[in-house]
mmCIF file of C-alpha atoms in Angstrom:
data_model
loop_
_atom_site.group_PDB
_atom_site.id
_atom_site.type_symbol
_atom_site.label_atom_id
_atom_site.label_comp_id
_atom_site.label_asym_id
_atom_site.label_seq_id
_atom_site.Cartn_x
_atom_site.Cartn_y
_atom_site.Cartn_z
ATOM 1 C CA UNK A 16 -39.039 209.487 93.588
ATOM 2 C CA UNK A 17 -40.154 208.037 96.899
ATOM 3 C CA UNK A 18 -43.166 210.289 97.393
ATOM 4 C CA UNK A 19 -46.409 209.063 98.866
ATOM 5 C CA UNK A 20 -49.965 210.184 98.108
ATOM 6 C CA UNK A 21 -52.561 209.828 100.826
ATOM 7 C CA UNK A 22 -55.817 211.360 102.060
ATOM 8 C CA UNK A 23 -55.249 214.647 103.869
ATOM 9 C CA UNK A 24 -55.723 214.704 107.624
ATOM 10 C CA UNK A 25 -56.475 217.565 109.988
ATOM 11 C CA UNK A 26 -52.801 217.848 110.940
ATOM 12 C CA UNK A 27 -52.023 218.737 107.298
ATOM 13 C CA UNK A 28 -54.152 221.895 107.355
ATOM 14 C CA UNK A 29 -51.247 224.348 107.887
ATOM 15 C CA UNK A 30 -49.316 222.761 104.994
ATOM 16 C CA UNK A 31 -52.413 222.850 102.769
ATOM 17 C CA UNK A 32 -52.976 226.542 103.489
ATOM 18 C CA UNK A 33 -49.306 227.176 102.781
ATOM 19 C CA UNK A 34 -49.579 225.534 99.346
ATOM 20 C CA UNK A 35 -52.774 227.476 98.571
ATOM 21 C CA UNK A 36 -50.938 230.702 99.397
ATOM 22 C CA UNK A 37 -47.973 229.673 97.240
ATOM 23 C CA UNK A 38 -50.264 229.070 94.251
ATOM 24 C CA UNK A 39 -52.087 232.399 94.729
ATOM 25 C CA UNK A 40 -48.744 234.202 94.679
ATOM 26 C CA UNK A 41 -47.724 232.300 91.526
ATOM 27 C CA UNK A 42 -51.061 233.308 89.972
ATOM 28 C CA UNK A 43 -50.251 236.981 90.695
ATOM 29 C CA UNK A 44 -52.960 237.282 93.353
ATOM 30 C CA UNK A 45 -50.885 237.172 96.560
ATOM 31 C CA UNK A 46 -53.615 238.839 98.649
ATOM 32 C CA UNK A 47 -56.499 236.729 97.352
ATOM 33 C CA UNK A 48 -56.480 234.042 100.037
ATOM 34 C CA UNK A 49 -59.134 235.079 102.541
ATOM 35 C CA UNK A 50 -59.698 231.691 104.148
ATOM 36 C CA UNK A 51 -58.207 230.493 107.430
ATOM 37 C CA UNK A 52 -57.209 227.115 108.813
ATOM 38 C CA UNK A 53 -60.638 227.117 110.476
ATOM 39 C CA UNK A 54 -62.375 227.402 107.074
ATOM 40 C CA UNK A 55 -60.446 224.389 105.786
ATOM 41 C CA UNK A 56 -61.276 222.441 108.937
ATOM 42 C CA UNK A 57 -64.996 223.244 108.681
ATOM 43 C CA UNK A 58 -65.500 222.335 105.033
ATOM 44 C CA UNK A 59 -62.902 219.579 104.710
ATOM 45 C CA UNK A 60 -62.591 217.832 108.049
ATOM 46 C CA UNK A 61 -65.849 218.248 109.986
ATOM 47 C CA UNK A 62 -69.317 216.714 109.855
ATOM 48 C CA UNK A 63 -70.343 219.284 107.252
ATOM 49 C CA UNK A 64 -67.261 218.645 105.092
ATOM 50 C CA UNK A 65 -67.947 218.565 101.392
ATOM 51 C CA UNK A 66 -64.515 218.790 99.861
ATOM 52 C CA UNK A 67 -61.869 216.063 99.824
ATOM 53 C CA UNK A 68 -58.148 216.557 99.722
ATOM 54 C CA UNK A 69 -55.200 214.378 98.781
ATOM 55 C CA UNK A 70 -51.679 215.337 99.767
ATOM 56 C CA UNK A 71 -48.286 214.241 98.506
ATOM 57 C CA UNK A 72 -45.671 213.598 101.164
ATOM 58 C CA UNK A 73 -41.954 213.566 100.463
ATOM 59 C CA UNK A 74 -39.491 213.107 103.340
ATOM 60 C CA UNK A 75 -42.099 214.017 105.975
ATOM 61 C CA UNK A 76 -42.989 217.205 104.090
ATOM 62 C CA UNK A 77 -46.252 217.991 102.241
ATOM 63 C CA UNK A 78 -45.128 218.995 98.752
ATOM 64 C CA UNK A 79 -48.364 218.760 96.782
ATOM 65 C CA UNK A 80 -52.133 218.546 97.055
ATOM 66 C CA UNK A 81 -55.351 218.033 95.125
ATOM 67 C CA UNK A 82 -58.558 219.520 96.539
ATOM 68 C CA UNK A 83 -61.860 218.507 94.955
ATOM 69 C CA UNK A 84 -65.612 218.149 95.507
ATOM 70 C CA UNK A 85 -68.736 217.056 93.621
ATOM 71 C CA UNK A 86 -70.464 219.243 91.096
ATOM 72 C CA UNK A 87 -73.622 218.686 89.090
ATOM 73 C CA UNK A 88 -73.653 219.110 85.349
ATOM 74 C CA UNK A 89 -77.094 219.314 83.781
ATOM 75 C CA UNK A 90 -75.533 217.583 80.770
ATOM 76 C CA UNK A 91 -73.381 214.899 82.434
ATOM 77 C CA UNK A 92 -74.861 214.451 85.903
ATOM 78 C CA UNK A 93 -72.570 214.230 88.917
ATOM 79 C CA UNK A 94 -68.988 215.257 88.173
ATOM 80 C CA UNK A 95 -65.883 216.045 90.196
ATOM 81 C CA UNK A 96 -64.498 219.555 90.271
ATOM 82 C CA UNK A 97 -60.783 219.783 90.927
ATOM 83 C CA UNK A 98 -60.457 223.126 92.684
ATOM 84 C CA UNK A 99 -56.696 223.052 93.194
ATOM 85 C CA UNK A 100 -53.863 220.855 91.963
ATOM 86 C CA UNK A 101 -50.700 222.219 93.528
ATOM 87 C CA UNK A 102 -47.100 221.041 93.568
ATOM 88 C CA UNK A 103 -44.624 223.211 95.428
ATOM 89 C CA UNK A 104 -42.237 224.993 93.069
ATOM 90 C CA UNK A 105 -39.061 223.078 93.888
ATOM 91 C CA UNK A 106 -40.782 219.712 93.387
ATOM 92 C CA UNK A 107 -42.317 220.326 89.975
ATOM 93 C CA UNK A 108 -41.439 218.179 86.978
ATOM 94 C CA UNK A 109 -41.099 214.998 89.018
ATOM 95 C CA UNK A 110 -44.471 213.423 88.211
ATOM 96 C CA UNK A 111 -46.220 214.485 91.406
ATOM 97 C CA UNK A 112 -48.937 216.482 89.639
ATOM 98 C CA UNK A 113 -49.691 213.574 87.356
ATOM 99 C CA UNK A 114 -49.777 211.132 90.280
ATOM 100 C CA UNK A 115 -52.239 213.363 92.151
ATOM 101 C CA UNK A 116 -54.419 213.817 89.069
ATOM 102 C CA UNK A 117 -54.349 210.059 88.414
ATOM 103 C CA UNK A 118 -55.788 209.431 91.866
ATOM 104 C CA UNK A 119 -58.556 212.025 91.471
ATOM 105 C CA UNK A 120 -59.497 210.454 88.129
ATOM 106 C CA UNK A 121 -59.474 207.029 89.775
ATOM 107 C CA UNK A 122 -61.864 208.241 92.473
ATOM 108 C CA UNK A 123 -64.204 209.637 89.790
ATOM 109 C CA UNK A 124 -63.976 206.389 87.812
ATOM 110 C CA UNK A 125 -64.721 204.291 90.901
ATOM 111 C CA UNK A 126 -67.876 206.358 91.433
ATOM 112 C CA UNK A 127 -68.964 205.844 87.827
ATOM 113 C CA UNK A 128 -68.661 209.552 87.029
ATOM 114 C CA UNK A 129 -68.121 210.773 83.499
ATOM 115 C CA UNK A 130 -66.114 213.944 83.977
ATOM 116 C CA UNK A 131 -63.484 215.682 86.064
ATOM 117 C CA UNK A 132 -63.441 219.433 85.486
ATOM 118 C CA UNK A 133 -61.230 222.311 86.574
ATOM 119 C CA UNK A 134 -59.991 225.708 85.394
ATOM 120 C CA UNK A 135 -56.583 226.959 84.341
ATOM 121 C CA UNK A 136 -55.151 230.430 83.765
ATOM 122 C CA UNK A 137 -54.692 230.595 80.010
ATOM 123 C CA UNK A 138 -51.229 232.190 80.333
ATOM 124 C CA UNK A 139 -50.002 229.296 82.471
ATOM 125 C CA UNK A 140 -48.589 227.465 79.449
ATOM 126 C CA UNK A 141 -46.843 224.608 81.318
ATOM 127 C CA UNK A 142 -50.120 223.744 83.057
ATOM 128 C CA UNK A 143 -52.183 224.034 79.851
ATOM 129 C CA UNK A 144 -49.736 221.772 78.004
ATOM 130 C CA UNK A 145 -49.671 219.253 80.840
ATOM 131 C CA UNK A 146 -53.468 219.012 80.875
ATOM 132 C CA UNK A 147 -53.710 218.637 77.090
ATOM 133 C CA UNK A 148 -51.056 215.927 77.122
ATOM 134 C CA UNK A 149 -53.026 214.227 79.892
ATOM 135 C CA UNK A 150 -56.002 214.013 77.525
ATOM 136 C CA UNK A 151 -58.158 216.861 78.804
ATOM 137 C CA UNK A 152 -59.902 219.447 76.641
ATOM 138 C CA UNK A 153 -59.090 223.113 77.323
ATOM 139 C CA UNK A 154 -62.136 225.220 76.407
ATOM 140 C CA UNK A 155 -61.644 228.901 75.714
ATOM 141 C CA UNK A 156 -65.263 229.741 74.801
ATOM 142 C CA UNK A 157 -66.607 229.581 78.350
ATOM 143 C CA UNK A 158 -65.854 232.593 80.555
ATOM 144 C CA UNK A 159 -66.025 232.515 84.337
ATOM 145 C CA UNK A 160 -68.489 234.960 85.866
ATOM 146 C CA UNK A 161 -68.072 236.049 89.481
ATOM 147 C CA UNK A 162 -70.460 238.099 91.542
ATOM 148 C CA UNK A 163 -68.876 239.260 94.780
ATOM 149 C CA UNK A 164 -71.233 239.799 97.707
ATOM 150 C CA UNK A 165 -70.289 242.581 100.059
ATOM 151 C CA UNK A 166 -71.691 241.716 103.428
ATOM 152 C CA UNK B 28 -95.732 240.301 84.909
ATOM 153 C CA UNK B 29 -97.515 238.009 87.308
ATOM 154 C CA UNK B 30 -94.839 235.337 87.465
ATOM 155 C CA UNK B 31 -93.974 233.516 90.635
ATOM 156 C CA UNK B 32 -90.613 232.139 91.761
ATOM 157 C CA UNK B 33 -90.576 229.180 94.110
ATOM 158 C CA UNK B 34 -88.475 226.181 95.118
ATOM 159 C CA UNK B 35 -88.655 223.389 92.580
ATOM 160 C CA UNK B 36 -90.580 220.257 93.506
ATOM 161 C CA UNK B 37 -90.356 216.730 92.183
ATOM 162 C CA UNK B 38 -93.354 217.289 89.926
ATOM 163 C CA UNK B 39 -91.343 219.975 88.086
ATOM 164 C CA UNK B 40 -88.651 217.532 86.935
ATOM 165 C CA UNK B 41 -90.022 217.056 83.382
ATOM 166 C CA UNK B 42 -90.243 220.844 82.906
ATOM 167 C CA UNK B 43 -86.719 221.303 84.290
ATOM 168 C CA UNK B 44 -85.298 218.711 81.894
ATOM 169 C CA UNK B 45 -87.169 220.394 79.058
ATOM 170 C CA UNK B 46 -85.555 223.762 79.861
ATOM 171 C CA UNK B 47 -82.102 222.139 80.139
ATOM 172 C CA UNK B 48 -82.601 220.646 76.674
ATOM 173 C CA UNK B 49 -83.762 224.000 75.292
ATOM 174 C CA UNK B 50 -80.614 225.706 76.588
ATOM 175 C CA UNK B 51 -78.325 222.981 75.200
ATOM 176 C CA UNK B 52 -79.898 223.442 71.775
ATOM 177 C CA UNK B 53 -79.455 227.232 72.043
ATOM 178 C CA UNK B 54 -75.809 226.634 73.004
ATOM 179 C CA UNK B 55 -75.337 224.594 69.812
ATOM 180 C CA UNK B 56 -74.954 221.312 71.705
ATOM 181 C CA UNK B 57 -78.368 219.688 71.134
ATOM 182 C CA UNK B 58 -77.079 216.174 71.860
ATOM 183 C CA UNK B 59 -75.140 217.081 75.001
ATOM 184 C CA UNK B 60 -77.842 216.326 77.572
ATOM 185 C CA UNK B 61 -77.103 212.823 78.825
ATOM 186 C CA UNK B 62 -79.015 213.014 82.091
ATOM 187 C CA UNK B 63 -82.492 211.654 82.734
ATOM 188 C CA UNK B 64 -85.345 212.631 85.003
ATOM 189 C CA UNK B 65 -83.979 210.003 87.383
ATOM 190 C CA UNK B 66 -80.610 211.801 87.585
ATOM 191 C CA UNK B 67 -82.355 215.046 88.503
ATOM 192 C CA UNK B 68 -84.451 213.233 91.105
ATOM 193 C CA UNK B 69 -81.424 211.563 92.682
ATOM 194 C CA UNK B 70 -79.227 214.642 93.009
ATOM 195 C CA UNK B 71 -81.919 217.278 93.532
ATOM 196 C CA UNK B 72 -84.835 215.664 95.308
ATOM 197 C CA UNK B 73 -83.584 212.684 97.315
ATOM 198 C CA UNK B 74 -81.721 212.166 100.565
ATOM 199 C CA UNK B 75 -78.416 212.526 98.739
ATOM 200 C CA UNK B 76 -79.508 215.728 96.954
ATOM 201 C CA UNK B 77 -76.828 218.372 96.749
ATOM 202 C CA UNK B 78 -78.197 220.805 94.214
ATOM 203 C CA UNK B 79 -81.073 223.208 94.723
ATOM 204 C CA UNK B 80 -83.397 224.506 92.062
ATOM 205 C CA UNK B 81 -85.741 227.475 91.804
ATOM 206 C CA UNK B 82 -88.391 227.628 89.114
ATOM 207 C CA UNK B 83 -90.417 230.481 87.676
ATOM 208 C CA UNK B 84 -94.072 229.779 87.096
ATOM 209 C CA UNK B 85 -96.251 231.808 84.745
ATOM 210 C CA UNK B 86 -99.863 230.768 84.130
ATOM 211 C CA UNK B 87 -99.266 227.232 85.488
ATOM 212 C CA UNK B 88 -96.265 226.781 83.211
ATOM 213 C CA UNK B 89 -92.588 226.551 84.223
ATOM 214 C CA UNK B 90 -90.859 229.207 82.133
ATOM 215 C CA UNK B 91 -87.528 229.569 83.914
ATOM 216 C CA UNK B 92 -85.167 227.967 86.397
ATOM 217 C CA UNK B 93 -81.979 228.458 88.384
ATOM 218 C CA UNK B 94 -80.030 225.363 89.432
ATOM 219 C CA UNK B 95 -77.188 225.793 91.920
ATOM 220 C CA UNK B 96 -75.064 224.083 94.567
ATOM 221 C CA UNK B 97 -72.195 224.830 96.950
ATOM 222 C CA UNK B 98 -68.596 225.015 95.829
ATOM 223 C CA UNK B 99 -65.426 225.601 97.803
ATOM 224 C CA UNK B 100 -62.990 228.289 96.783
ATOM 225 C CA UNK B 101 -59.572 228.040 98.415
ATOM 226 C CA UNK B 102 -59.521 231.842 98.258
ATOM 227 C CA UNK B 103 -63.065 232.746 99.356
ATOM 228 C CA UNK B 104 -64.303 229.662 101.243
ATOM 229 C CA UNK B 105 -67.799 228.351 100.592
ATOM 230 C CA UNK B 106 -69.439 229.837 97.493
ATOM 231 C CA UNK B 107 -72.493 229.099 95.376
ATOM 232 C CA UNK B 108 -72.110 227.857 91.828
ATOM 233 C CA UNK B 109 -74.985 228.703 89.523
ATOM 234 C CA UNK B 110 -74.955 225.826 87.062
ATOM 235 C CA UNK B 111 -77.892 226.958 84.937
ATOM 236 C CA UNK B 112 -79.984 230.108 84.717
ATOM 237 C CA UNK B 113 -82.574 229.463 82.027
ATOM 238 C CA UNK B 114 -85.556 231.430 80.768
ATOM 239 C CA UNK B 115 -87.548 229.905 77.937
ATOM 240 C CA UNK B 116 -87.060 231.788 74.686
ATOM 241 C CA UNK B 117 -90.518 233.358 74.404
ATOM 242 C CA UNK B 118 -90.362 234.726 77.946
ATOM 243 C CA UNK B 119 -86.981 236.459 77.772
ATOM 244 C CA UNK B 120 -86.640 240.194 78.349
ATOM 245 C CA UNK B 121 -89.355 240.315 81.010
ATOM 246 C CA UNK B 122 -87.188 240.391 84.122
ATOM 247 C CA UNK B 123 -87.468 236.686 84.928
ATOM 248 C CA UNK B 124 -83.719 236.000 84.702
ATOM 249 C CA UNK B 125 -82.989 238.920 86.996
ATOM 250 C CA UNK B 126 -85.654 237.818 89.472
ATOM 251 C CA UNK B 127 -84.186 234.293 89.580
ATOM 252 C CA UNK B 128 -80.639 235.599 89.962
ATOM 253 C CA UNK B 129 -81.778 237.982 92.721
ATOM 254 C CA UNK B 130 -83.115 235.047 94.704
ATOM 255 C CA UNK B 131 -79.928 232.986 94.292
ATOM 256 C CA UNK B 132 -77.879 235.976 95.467
ATOM 257 C CA UNK B 133 -80.243 236.407 98.414
ATOM 258 C CA UNK B 134 -79.744 232.763 99.412
ATOM 259 C CA UNK B 135 -75.955 233.240 99.247
ATOM 260 C CA UNK B 136 -76.195 236.461 101.263
ATOM 261 C CA UNK B 137 -78.378 234.814 103.915
ATOM 262 C CA UNK B 138 -75.689 232.140 104.314
ATOM 263 C CA UNK B 139 -72.968 234.758 104.709
ATOM 264 C CA UNK B 140 -71.233 233.667 101.491
ATOM 265 C CA UNK B 141 -68.988 236.015 99.573
ATOM 266 C CA UNK B 142 -69.410 234.871 95.996
ATOM 267 C CA UNK B 143 -71.803 233.440 93.437
ATOM 268 C CA UNK B 144 -70.014 232.051 90.387
ATOM 269 C CA UNK B 145 -71.056 230.676 87.028
ATOM 270 C CA UNK B 146 -69.867 230.406 83.422
ATOM 271 C CA UNK B 147 -71.096 231.950 80.201
ATOM 272 C CA UNK B 148 -70.369 231.251 76.553
ATOM 273 C CA UNK B 149 -68.353 234.267 75.446
ATOM 274 C CA UNK B 150 -70.316 234.584 72.172
ATOM 275 C CA UNK B 151 -73.617 234.850 74.073
ATOM 276 C CA UNK B 152 -73.488 238.656 74.088
ATOM 277 C CA UNK B 153 -76.949 239.303 75.590
ATOM 278 C CA UNK B 154 -76.070 237.077 78.566
ATOM 279 C CA UNK B 155 -72.596 238.603 78.996
ATOM 280 C CA UNK B 156 -74.065 242.133 78.922
ATOM 281 C CA UNK B 157 -76.823 241.178 81.354
ATOM 282 C CA UNK B 158 -74.302 239.774 83.850
ATOM 283 C CA UNK B 159 -72.001 242.796 83.585
ATOM 284 C CA UNK B 160 -74.923 245.161 84.101
ATOM 285 C CA UNK B 161 -75.906 243.071 87.125
ATOM 286 C CA UNK B 162 -72.507 243.831 88.636
ATOM 287 C CA UNK B 163 -70.657 240.571 87.963
ATOM 288 C CA UNK B 164 -67.137 240.297 86.600
ATOM 289 C CA UNK B 165 -66.648 238.276 83.404
ATOM 290 C CA UNK B 166 -63.155 236.757 83.441
ATOM 291 C CA UNK B 167 -61.609 235.684 80.165
ATOM 292 C CA UNK B 168 -58.217 234.551 81.533
ATOM 293 C CA UNK B 169 -59.513 231.335 83.118
ATOM 294 C CA UNK B 170 -60.168 228.451 80.745
ATOM 295 C CA UNK B 171 -62.367 225.477 81.599
ATOM 296 C CA UNK B 172 -60.613 222.106 81.474
ATOM 297 C CA UNK B 173 -62.659 218.931 81.033
ATOM 298 C CA UNK B 174 -61.440 215.384 81.276
ATOM 299 C CA UNK B 175 -64.031 212.929 80.031
ATOM 300 C CA UNK B 176 -63.952 209.467 81.567
ATOM 301 C CA UNK B 177 -64.930 206.648 79.275
ATOM 302 C CA UNK B 178 -66.313 203.890 81.420
#
């Protein structure tokens, strides 16, 4: 496969938002995406940016992405949180997800960090199996807690 | 209760590390805390700090803390992640946890954010019940995935 992984640029924002929407639909939450291109620009491509994004390009088309940012574990210190690892449906099973994850892990390793962390829907068996095969631990004893603020 | 909640200062670092260790022991992972006072100083109290910490003081003693930092949700935009909400064992049940959580939520609200998120061990029933009563959702379909990097 002649795909290419590179740092995302501002011009990729529409493609990134498109992939985010595709994943939300796959995760049975098609109306969950409340962010806009402007939100991605502000927090990923401006002076106050704090997330990073890699994209995978195949024949001039963005077919995958990895979006991540630092977190702080009071056990491990600075870690990387992988918010989204997305490969568009028709391009799955070609090693793109692994190539993206490899690069995120490399970035963490280069920074001397000890952990990359993310979450997975426990019914998404292909993803769970992929992560286990990759060498990650899938923990089912920690539940996510979300407090929505209605402003 | 005449306790006082305030922003943590550098002088509180030993007390903060002590509370982190207490929680790890309670969570049946007594050897999990690999960070040092220096790690807390670097990421919480230096120019490259990216977490914030509130502490609860009672009779000149630090008896509770909330440690948090920004995250980016590709559904909700900027959010706050509450990494640790800790009240020392002997001071539980006195409203300190709620008072700390209230202040974190207030900080999120003041910034116009839509969500505060954290994780809980699903066997920690008192914590789960407290969070539900507070109005948070506890999601059991998302599993945490951790990839440890051996450098």
